[in-house]
Coordinates of C-alpha atoms in Angstrom, one line a residue:
X1 CA -50.7 56.9 -25.7
X2 CA -53.6 59.7 -27.6
X3 CA -52.7 64.1 -27.3
X4 CA -54.7 65.6 -25.1
X5 CA -56.4 68.4 -24.9
X6 CA -54.1 71.0 -23.0
X7 CA -55.8 73.9 -20.5
X8 CA -53.9 76.9 -19.0
X9 CA -52.6 78.1 -16.2
X10 CA -54.4 81.5 -16.1
X11 CA -56.1 83.1 -13.3
X12 CA -59.5 84.1 -15.6
X13 CA -60.6 81.3 -17.6
X14 CA -60.9 77.8 -14.9
X15 CA -64.5 76.6 -16.9
X16 CA -62.5 76.5 -19.5
X17 CA -59.7 73.9 -16.9
X18 CA -63.0 72.8 -15.7
X19 CA -64.4 71.4 -18.9
X20 CA -60.7 70.1 -19.6
X21 CA -60.3 68.6 -16.7
X22 CA -63.9 66.8 -17.0
X23 CA -62.2 65.5 -20.9
X24 CA -59.0 64.0 -20.0
X25 CA -61.2 61.6 -17.1
X26 CA -63.9 61.1 -18.8
X27 CA -61.8 59.2 -21.9
X28 CA -60.1 57.1 -19.1
X29 CA -62.3 54.2 -18.4
X30 CA -59.7 53.5 -15.0
X31 CA -59.7 56.3 -13.6
X32 CA -56.7 58.8 -12.9
X33 CA -55.3 60.5 -10.6
X34 CA -54.5 64.3 -9.4
X35 CA -50.8 63.5 -11.2
X36 CA -51.7 61.7 -14.1
X37 CA -54.5 64.8 -15.1
X38 CA -51.6 67.6 -14.1
X39 CA -49.1 65.7 -16.7
X40 CA -51.7 64.9 -19.0
X41 CA -53.2 68.4 -19.3
X42 CA -50.7 70.4 -19.2
X43 CA -52.2 72.3 -16.0
X44 CA -49.7 73.0 -12.9
X45 CA -51.0 70.6 -9.9
X46 CA -52.2 73.4 -7.7
X47 CA -55.1 73.9 -11.2
X48 CA -55.1 70.4 -10.8
X49 CA -56.4 70.3 -7.3
X50 CA -58.6 73.6 -7.3
X51 CA -60.2 72.0 -10.7
X52 CA -60.7 68.7 -9.3
X53 CA -62.1 71.0 -5.5
X54 CA -64.8 72.2 -7.4
X55 CA -66.5 69.0 -9.5
X56 CA -65.9 67.2 -5.9
X57 CA -68.2 69.8 -4.6
X58 CA -70.6 69.7 -7.7
X59 CA -70.9 66.4 -7.7
X60 CA -69.7 65.7 -11.0
X61 CA -66.4 63.9 -10.4
X62 CA -65.8 61.6 -6.6
X63 CA -62.7 60.0 -5.3
X64 CA -62.6 55.9 -5.8
X65 CA -60.4 54.2 -3.9
X66 CA -56.2 54.8 -4.7
X67 CA -53.4 53.2 -6.3
X68 CA -49.8 52.7 -5.3
X69 CA -47.5 53.9 -7.9
X70 CA -43.6 53.9 -6.4
X71 CA -42.4 55.4 -3.3
X72 CA -44.8 58.3 -1.2
X73 CA -48.5 58.3 -0.5
X74 CA -51.0 55.9 -2.6
X75 CA -52.4 58.5 -5.8
X76 CA -56.7 59.3 -4.8
X77 CA -58.0 57.7 -8.6
X78 CA -60.7 60.1 -9.6
X79 CA -64.3 59.2 -11.8
X80 CA -67.1 61.0 -12.9
X81 CA -69.9 60.0 -11.3
X82 CA -73.0 60.2 -14.1
X83 CA -75.5 59.8 -12.4
X84 CA -74.8 63.4 -11.4
X85 CA -75.8 64.8 -14.9
X86 CA -78.1 64.1 -17.9
X87 CA -79.0 65.4 -20.9
X88 CA -81.5 64.3 -23.3
X89 CA -81.6 64.0 -27.2
X90 CA -85.0 64.3 -29.9
X91 CA -84.5 63.0 -33.8
X92 CA -87.0 64.0 -35.4
X93 CA -87.5 62.0 -38.4
X94 CA -91.0 62.8 -41.2
X95 CA -91.6 58.8 -39.2
X96 CA -90.3 58.4 -36.2
X97 CA -89.6 60.8 -33.1
X98 CA -86.3 59.3 -31.4
X99 CA -85.7 60.7 -27.3
X100 CA -83.2 59.4 -25.1
X101 CA -81.7 59.7 -22.3
X102 CA -78.1 59.8 -20.8
X103 CA -76.0 60.4 -17.6
X104 CA -72.7 62.1 -17.6
X105 CA -71.6 59.2 -19.7
X106 CA -72.6 59.6 -22.5
X107 CA -74.6 56.0 -21.3
X108 CA -78.0 55.4 -22.3
X109 CA -80.2 55.7 -19.1
X110 CA -83.6 55.3 -21.5
X111 CA -85.5 55.4 -24.7
X112 CA -88.0 55.8 -26.5
X113 CA -89.9 56.2 -30.3
X114 CA -93.1 57.3 -31.3
X115 CA -94.8 57.6 -34.8
X116 CA -94.7 61.0 -35.2
X117 CA -97.8 61.9 -35.5
X118 CA -98.0 64.6 -39.2
X119 CA -95.1 65.9 -40.2
X120 CA -97.2 68.0 -42.6
X121 CA -98.0 70.1 -39.2
X122 CA -94.7 71.3 -37.2
X123 CA -97.1 71.8 -33.7
X124 CA -98.2 67.9 -33.1
X125 CA -94.7 67.5 -34.1
X126 CA -93.1 69.3 -30.5
X127 CA -95.9 68.6 -28.5
X128 CA -94.8 64.9 -29.0
X129 CA -91.0 65.9 -28.4
X130 CA -91.8 67.3 -25.4
X131 CA -94.2 64.6 -24.5
X132 CA -91.3 62.3 -24.9
X133 CA -89.3 64.0 -22.7
X134 CA -91.3 64.3 -20.4
X135 CA -92.0 60.7 -19.6
X136 CA -88.2 60.1 -19.5
X137 CA -87.4 62.5 -17.3
X138 CA -90.0 60.9 -15.6
X139 CA -89.7 57.2 -15.6
X140 CA -86.7 57.3 -15.1
X141 CA -87.1 59.0 -11.8
X142 CA -84.6 61.8 -12.3
X143 CA -84.1 64.3 -10.6
X144 CA -85.4 67.9 -13.2
X145 CA -82.3 70.1 -11.6
X146 CA -80.1 67.3 -13.1
X147 CA -80.5 67.8 -17.0
X148 CA -78.3 69.6 -18.4
X149 CA -81.1 70.4 -21.7
X150 CA -82.3 69.3 -24.6
X151 CA -80.3 68.2 -27.9
X152 CA -82.9 68.0 -31.0
X153 CA -81.1 66.7 -34.5
X154 CA -83.6 67.4 -37.3
X155 CA -82.7 67.4 -40.9
X156 CA -81.3 70.1 -43.1
X157 CA -81.2 72.6 -44.0
X158 CA -81.8 74.9 -39.7
X159 CA -80.7 78.4 -38.9
X160 CA -78.9 76.9 -35.0
X161 CA -78.3 80.5 -34.5
X162 CA -82.0 81.4 -34.3
X163 CA -83.1 77.6 -33.7
X164 CA -85.5 77.6 -36.9
X165 CA -85.7 74.1 -39.2
X166 CA -86.3 75.8 -42.3
X167 CA -87.4 73.5 -45.2
X168 CA -86.2 70.1 -45.6
X169 CA -87.2 68.2 -48.5
X170 CA -88.8 65.8 -46.8
X171 CA -90.7 67.3 -44.5
X172 CA -92.5 69.0 -47.2
X173 CA -94.6 71.5 -44.9
X174 CA -92.1 72.8 -42.5
X175 CA -91.0 76.3 -43.2
X176 CA -89.0 77.9 -40.4
X177 CA -90.2 75.8 -37.9
X178 CA -89.0 77.7 -34.2
X179 CA -88.7 73.9 -32.9
X180 CA -85.5 74.9 -31.0
X181 CA -87.8 78.4 -29.2
X182 CA -91.2 76.0 -29.0
X183 CA -89.7 73.1 -27.8
X184 CA -88.0 75.6 -24.6
X185 CA -90.9 77.2 -23.9
X186 CA -93.0 73.7 -23.8
X187 CA -90.3 71.6 -21.9
X188 CA -88.5 74.8 -19.5
X189 CA -85.2 73.2 -21.2
X190 CA -82.7 74.8 -22.8
X191 CA -82.3 73.4 -26.0
X192 CA -79.6 73.0 -29.1
X193 CA -80.8 72.4 -33.2
X194 CA -78.6 70.7 -34.7
X195 CA -78.4 69.2 -37.9
X196 CA -79.0 65.7 -38.2
X197 CA -75.7 64.2 -40.3
X198 CA -73.6 66.4 -37.4
X199 CA -75.5 65.0 -34.5
X200 CA -74.4 61.6 -35.9
X201 CA -70.7 63.4 -36.3
X202 CA -70.7 64.5 -32.5
X203 CA -72.2 61.4 -30.9
X204 CA -69.5 59.3 -32.3
X205 CA -66.5 61.8 -31.2
X206 CA -67.9 62.1 -27.8
X207 CA -68.7 58.5 -27.4
X208 CA -65.4 56.7 -29.4
X209 CA -61.5 56.5 -28.3
X210 CA -59.4 60.0 -28.7
X211 CA -57.4 58.8 -30.7
X212 CA -60.2 57.8 -32.9
X213 CA -62.2 61.0 -32.6
X214 CA -59.8 63.5 -33.8
X215 CA -60.7 63.3 -37.4
X216 CA -62.9 61.4 -39.1
X217 CA -66.3 61.5 -41.8
X218 CA -69.4 59.6 -40.5
X219 CA -71.7 58.2 -43.1
X220 CA -74.8 59.5 -42.5
X221 CA -77.8 57.0 -44.4
X222 CA -81.2 57.5 -42.9
X223 CA -84.3 59.0 -45.3
X224 CA -81.3 60.7 -47.1
X225 CA -77.4 60.5 -47.5
X226 CA -75.3 63.0 -45.9
X227 CA -72.1 63.2 -44.4
X228 CA -71.4 64.2 -40.8
X229 CA -67.8 65.4 -40.9
X230 CA -64.7 66.3 -37.6
X231 CA -61.9 68.1 -37.7
X232 CA -58.8 68.4 -34.5
X233 CA -61.6 67.1 -32.4
X234 CA -64.4 69.7 -33.8
X235 CA -67.5 68.9 -35.4
X236 CA -67.2 70.3 -38.8
X237 CA -70.2 72.7 -39.2
X238 CA -69.6 75.5 -42.0
X239 CA -71.2 78.9 -42.0
X240 CA -74.9 78.5 -42.1
X241 CA -74.7 75.2 -39.9
X242 CA -75.3 73.5 -42.7
X243 CA -72.0 71.2 -44.0
X244 CA -72.7 67.5 -45.0
X245 CA -74.7 68.7 -47.9
X246 CA -73.2 65.4 -49.1
X247 CA -75.7 64.4 -51.1
X248 CA -75.3 66.1 -54.1
X249 CA -71.6 64.1 -55.6
X250 CA -71.9 62.2 -58.3
X251 CA -71.2 58.9 -58.9
X252 CA -70.6 55.1 -61.3
X253 CA -73.9 54.0 -60.3
X254 CA -72.4 50.8 -61.3
X255 CA -75.8 47.8 -60.4
X256 CA -78.0 50.9 -59.8
X257 CA -78.3 52.2 -63.0
X258 CA -81.3 50.4 -64.7
X259 CA -84.0 49.0 -62.8
X260 CA -83.2 45.7 -63.3
X261 CA -85.9 43.4 -66.2
X262 CA -85.3 40.4 -67.3
X263 CA -82.2 39.4 -68.1
X264 CA -80.3 42.7 -65.7
X265 CA -82.4 40.9 -62.9
X266 CA -80.9 37.4 -64.1
X267 CA -76.5 39.8 -63.5
X268 CA -78.0 40.4 -59.6
X269 CA -78.3 37.0 -59.1
X270 CA -75.5 35.7 -60.3
X271 CA -73.5 38.8 -59.1
X272 CA -74.8 37.9 -55.5
X273 CA -74.3 34.0 -55.7
X274 CA -70.7 34.4 -56.4
X275 CA -70.3 37.0 -53.9
X276 CA -71.4 40.7 -54.0
X277 CA -68.0 41.8 -52.6
X278 CA -65.4 41.4 -56.2
X279 CA -65.9 43.6 -59.5
X280 CA -68.3 45.9 -60.6
X281 CA -70.8 45.0 -63.1
X282 CA -70.6 47.0 -65.8
X283 CA -74.1 47.8 -67.4
X284 CA -75.7 49.3 -70.8
X285 CA -76.4 52.3 -69.5
X286 CA -72.3 52.8 -67.3
X287 CA -70.7 52.0 -70.6
X288 CA -73.0 55.3 -72.0
X289 CA -72.3 58.1 -69.0
X290 CA -75.6 57.0 -68.3
X291 CA -75.1 55.4 -64.9
X292 CA -73.5 59.0 -63.5
X293 CA -75.9 60.3 -61.2
X294 CA -76.4 61.8 -57.6
X295 CA -75.6 59.7 -55.0
X296 CA -78.5 60.5 -52.9
X297 CA -80.9 60.0 -55.4
X298 CA -79.1 57.0 -56.2
X299 CA -79.3 55.0 -52.5
X300 CA -82.3 56.0 -51.3
X301 CA -84.1 53.7 -49.4
X302 CA -87.1 54.0 -51.4
X303 CA -84.9 53.7 -54.7
X304 CA -83.6 50.5 -53.2
X305 CA -86.9 49.0 -52.3
X306 CA -88.6 49.6 -55.6
X307 CA -85.3 48.5 -57.5
X308 CA -85.7 45.4 -55.3
X309 CA -89.8 44.8 -56.5
X310 CA -88.7 46.1 -60.3
X311 CA -86.4 42.3 -60.1
X312 CA -89.1 40.4 -58.2
X313 CA -88.1 40.0 -54.9
X314 CA -91.6 40.1 -52.5
X315 CA -91.1 43.0 -50.2
X316 CA -94.6 43.9 -49.7
X317 CA -94.4 46.7 -51.6
X318 CA -96.9 46.8 -54.4
X319 CA -97.1 50.0 -54.6
X320 CA -93.2 50.1 -55.3
X321 CA -93.6 49.9 -59.0
X322 CA -95.9 52.8 -59.9
X323 CA -94.8 56.1 -60.2
X324 CA -97.2 58.0 -57.8
X325 CA -95.7 59.6 -53.9
X326 CA -95.1 57.2 -50.8
X327 CA -95.9 57.2 -47.0
X328 CA -92.0 57.5 -45.5
X329 CA -93.5 54.3 -43.4
X330 CA -94.6 52.4 -45.7
X331 CA -90.9 53.0 -47.3
X332 CA -90.0 52.1 -44.3
X333 CA -91.7 49.0 -43.2
X334 CA -91.0 47.6 -47.1
X335 CA -87.4 48.3 -46.2
X336 CA -86.8 46.4 -43.3
X337 CA -88.8 43.7 -45.1
X338 CA -85.6 43.7 -48.2
X339 CA -83.0 43.9 -45.0
X340 CA -85.2 40.8 -43.5
X341 CA -83.9 39.0 -47.4
X342 CA -80.5 40.1 -47.1
X343 CA -79.5 38.3 -43.6
X344 CA -80.7 35.2 -45.2
X345 CA -78.5 35.4 -48.3
X346 CA -80.9 35.9 -51.2
X347 CA -78.9 36.7 -53.5
X348 CA -80.6 40.1 -55.5
X349 CA -81.7 41.3 -51.9
X350 CA -77.5 41.0 -51.2
X351 CA -76.2 42.5 -54.4
X352 CA -78.7 46.1 -54.2
X353 CA -77.4 46.2 -50.5
X354 CA -73.5 45.1 -51.6
X355 CA -74.0 47.7 -54.8
X356 CA -75.5 50.6 -52.2
X357 CA -72.6 50.1 -50.2
X358 CA -70.4 50.6 -53.3
X359 CA -71.9 53.9 -54.4
X360 CA -71.9 55.6 -50.9
X361 CA -67.8 54.3 -51.4
X362 CA -67.9 55.8 -54.3
X363 CA -68.6 59.5 -52.8
X364 CA -66.9 59.3 -50.0
X365 CA -63.6 59.4 -52.1
X366 CA -64.3 62.2 -52.8
X367 CA -64.2 63.6 -48.8
X368 CA -61.1 61.6 -48.0
X369 CA -59.6 63.4 -50.7
X370 CA -60.6 66.7 -49.7
X371 CA -60.3 66.7 -46.0
X372 CA -57.9 64.2 -45.6
X373 CA -59.1 62.3 -43.3
X374 CA -58.0 58.9 -42.6
X375 CA -61.6 57.8 -41.0
X376 CA -64.8 57.1 -41.7
X377 CA -67.8 55.7 -40.7
X378 CA -71.2 54.8 -41.1
X379 CA -74.1 54.4 -39.1
X380 CA -77.9 55.6 -39.2
X381 CA -81.6 55.0 -39.0
X382 CA -81.7 52.8 -42.2
X383 CA -77.3 51.9 -42.4
X384 CA -77.4 48.6 -39.5
X385 CA -80.2 47.3 -41.7
X386 CA -78.0 46.2 -45.3
X387 CA -74.6 47.0 -43.3
X388 CA -73.4 43.4 -43.2
X389 CA -73.4 43.5 -47.6
X390 CA -72.6 47.4 -48.2
X391 CA -70.4 47.3 -45.4
X392 CA -67.5 45.5 -46.9
X393 CA -68.7 46.9 -50.4
X394 CA -68.4 50.8 -49.1
X395 CA -64.1 49.6 -48.1
X396 CA -63.1 48.0 -51.1
X397 CA -65.4 51.0 -53.7
X398 CA -62.9 53.2 -51.4
X399 CA -59.3 51.7 -51.0
X400 CA -60.1 49.9 -54.5
X401 CA -60.6 53.5 -56.0
X402 CA -58.0 54.9 -58.8
X403 CA -58.2 58.7 -58.3
X404 CA -58.2 58.6 -54.3
X405 CA -55.3 60.7 -53.3
X406 CA -54.5 59.5 -49.5
X407 CA -51.3 57.0 -49.1
X408 CA -51.9 56.5 -45.5
X409 CA -54.1 53.9 -44.4
X410 CA -58.5 54.4 -44.3
X411 CA -60.0 52.2 -42.1
X412 CA -63.4 52.1 -42.7
X413 CA -65.7 51.1 -40.5
X414 CA -69.8 50.2 -38.6
X415 CA -70.3 53.0 -35.4
X416 CA -71.2 50.5 -32.6
X417 CA -73.7 52.9 -32.1
X418 CA -76.8 52.1 -32.9
X419 CA -79.6 53.1 -34.7
X420 CA -80.5 55.8 -32.6
X421 CA -77.1 57.4 -33.4
X422 CA -78.9 60.4 -34.7
X423 CA -80.7 61.1 -30.9
X424 CA -78.0 59.3 -29.1
X425 CA -75.8 62.2 -31.0
X426 CA -77.9 65.2 -30.4
X427 CA -77.8 64.0 -26.3
X428 CA -74.1 64.2 -27.2
X429 CA -74.3 67.5 -28.1
X430 CA -75.3 69.0 -25.1
X431 CA -73.5 67.3 -22.7
X432 CA -69.8 68.2 -25.3
X433 CA -71.4 72.1 -25.4
X434 CA -71.8 71.5 -21.9
X435 CA -68.3 70.2 -20.9
X436 CA -65.9 69.2 -23.8
X437 CA -62.8 72.2 -24.0
X438 CA -63.4 75.1 -26.3
X439 CA -60.8 77.2 -27.5
X440 CA -62.4 79.7 -29.0
X441 CA -63.8 80.7 -25.2
X442 CA -60.9 82.1 -24.4
X443 CA -61.0 84.7 -26.8
X444 CA -61.2 88.4 -25.3
X445 CA -64.1 89.9 -26.2
X446 CA -64.0 93.6 -27.1

């Protein structure tokens, strides 16, 4: 059985103990009795009784049936009341603003996506976010007083202390935008700001079983490449809240080292026909050492689209063979065309998707070696579209790496949360901040 977070039998920390009990109940799909809660949390029966009485009075926990366990009277089962509290999550992306409403268990009650009006105008984006929040709450018929707050996931870098988005590379006109305070003023709700990769990791941590959520890396594939980290049940944010910028890790690009022209395109087709999860392709660039580059530059959706266009794929992207700037919506549409070819079994498209997975897997080896995690989860807005080829290729790249230090198995899997993982994670951030136990809350201020 997984190790559960432990409480303390001290009179001044009732808030911490309430979160310990809530966390234990929400992680048990069948509910828990008070006796089981005392056993799992380390709290005394009297403390458990006091805490659960408070939670029942607050409407967050309900008594739900009884169970007979040996002699004595039947034990009453306690479960979360899903509709007692809600949280909203918003993901700000250069192309789309995605928002979700979660209940207390983390289940999605409602969701919506709208095109980002103009990523160049932060005021318009904040207004769009506020409208989305209002529509979600109103259309779902949720009592506004039951909404705990709004979590916002944004590309980094951010300043979480001030609630400011600093200067994200894919939102070039955003400089010191006070997203948190502006959205709080527009909605009247508490707002938390988090970096997108960390928000995705928080969502995965909150919605998976406790054992799997202890130590893992969440590989986030969106407009850019990043890694969200959870160590001992805590998201790793770093001193400035911007941990996870893994795009600068240098890798061997393999098949993606040079644009495919002529014979190179034929090699890609041959590789796709043989099965993309086999031995890596060696090109002139990789033999000469020119094939090393940053993983973030290697696997961007735009670069994969340009790669596919250069290989002759019909993905509706005539701009992809030029050198000019591209619109994020155009890249998204062309990437969807590329992923459709992957699903159809096109050998070149499959090879490109697998090569991207291999490149990401090689970068992840560095993370696994550094932090000794035993679980790697892939997800993000663009991931699921190429996962059928990219996931097995990434897993093979990790397991077969000659520089992998870990002597224990490393589980490599895809997140069960869909493309809205970042928005879901942003909402889970509110739930996690409000409801999950934090040992730091026991520290005495002097």
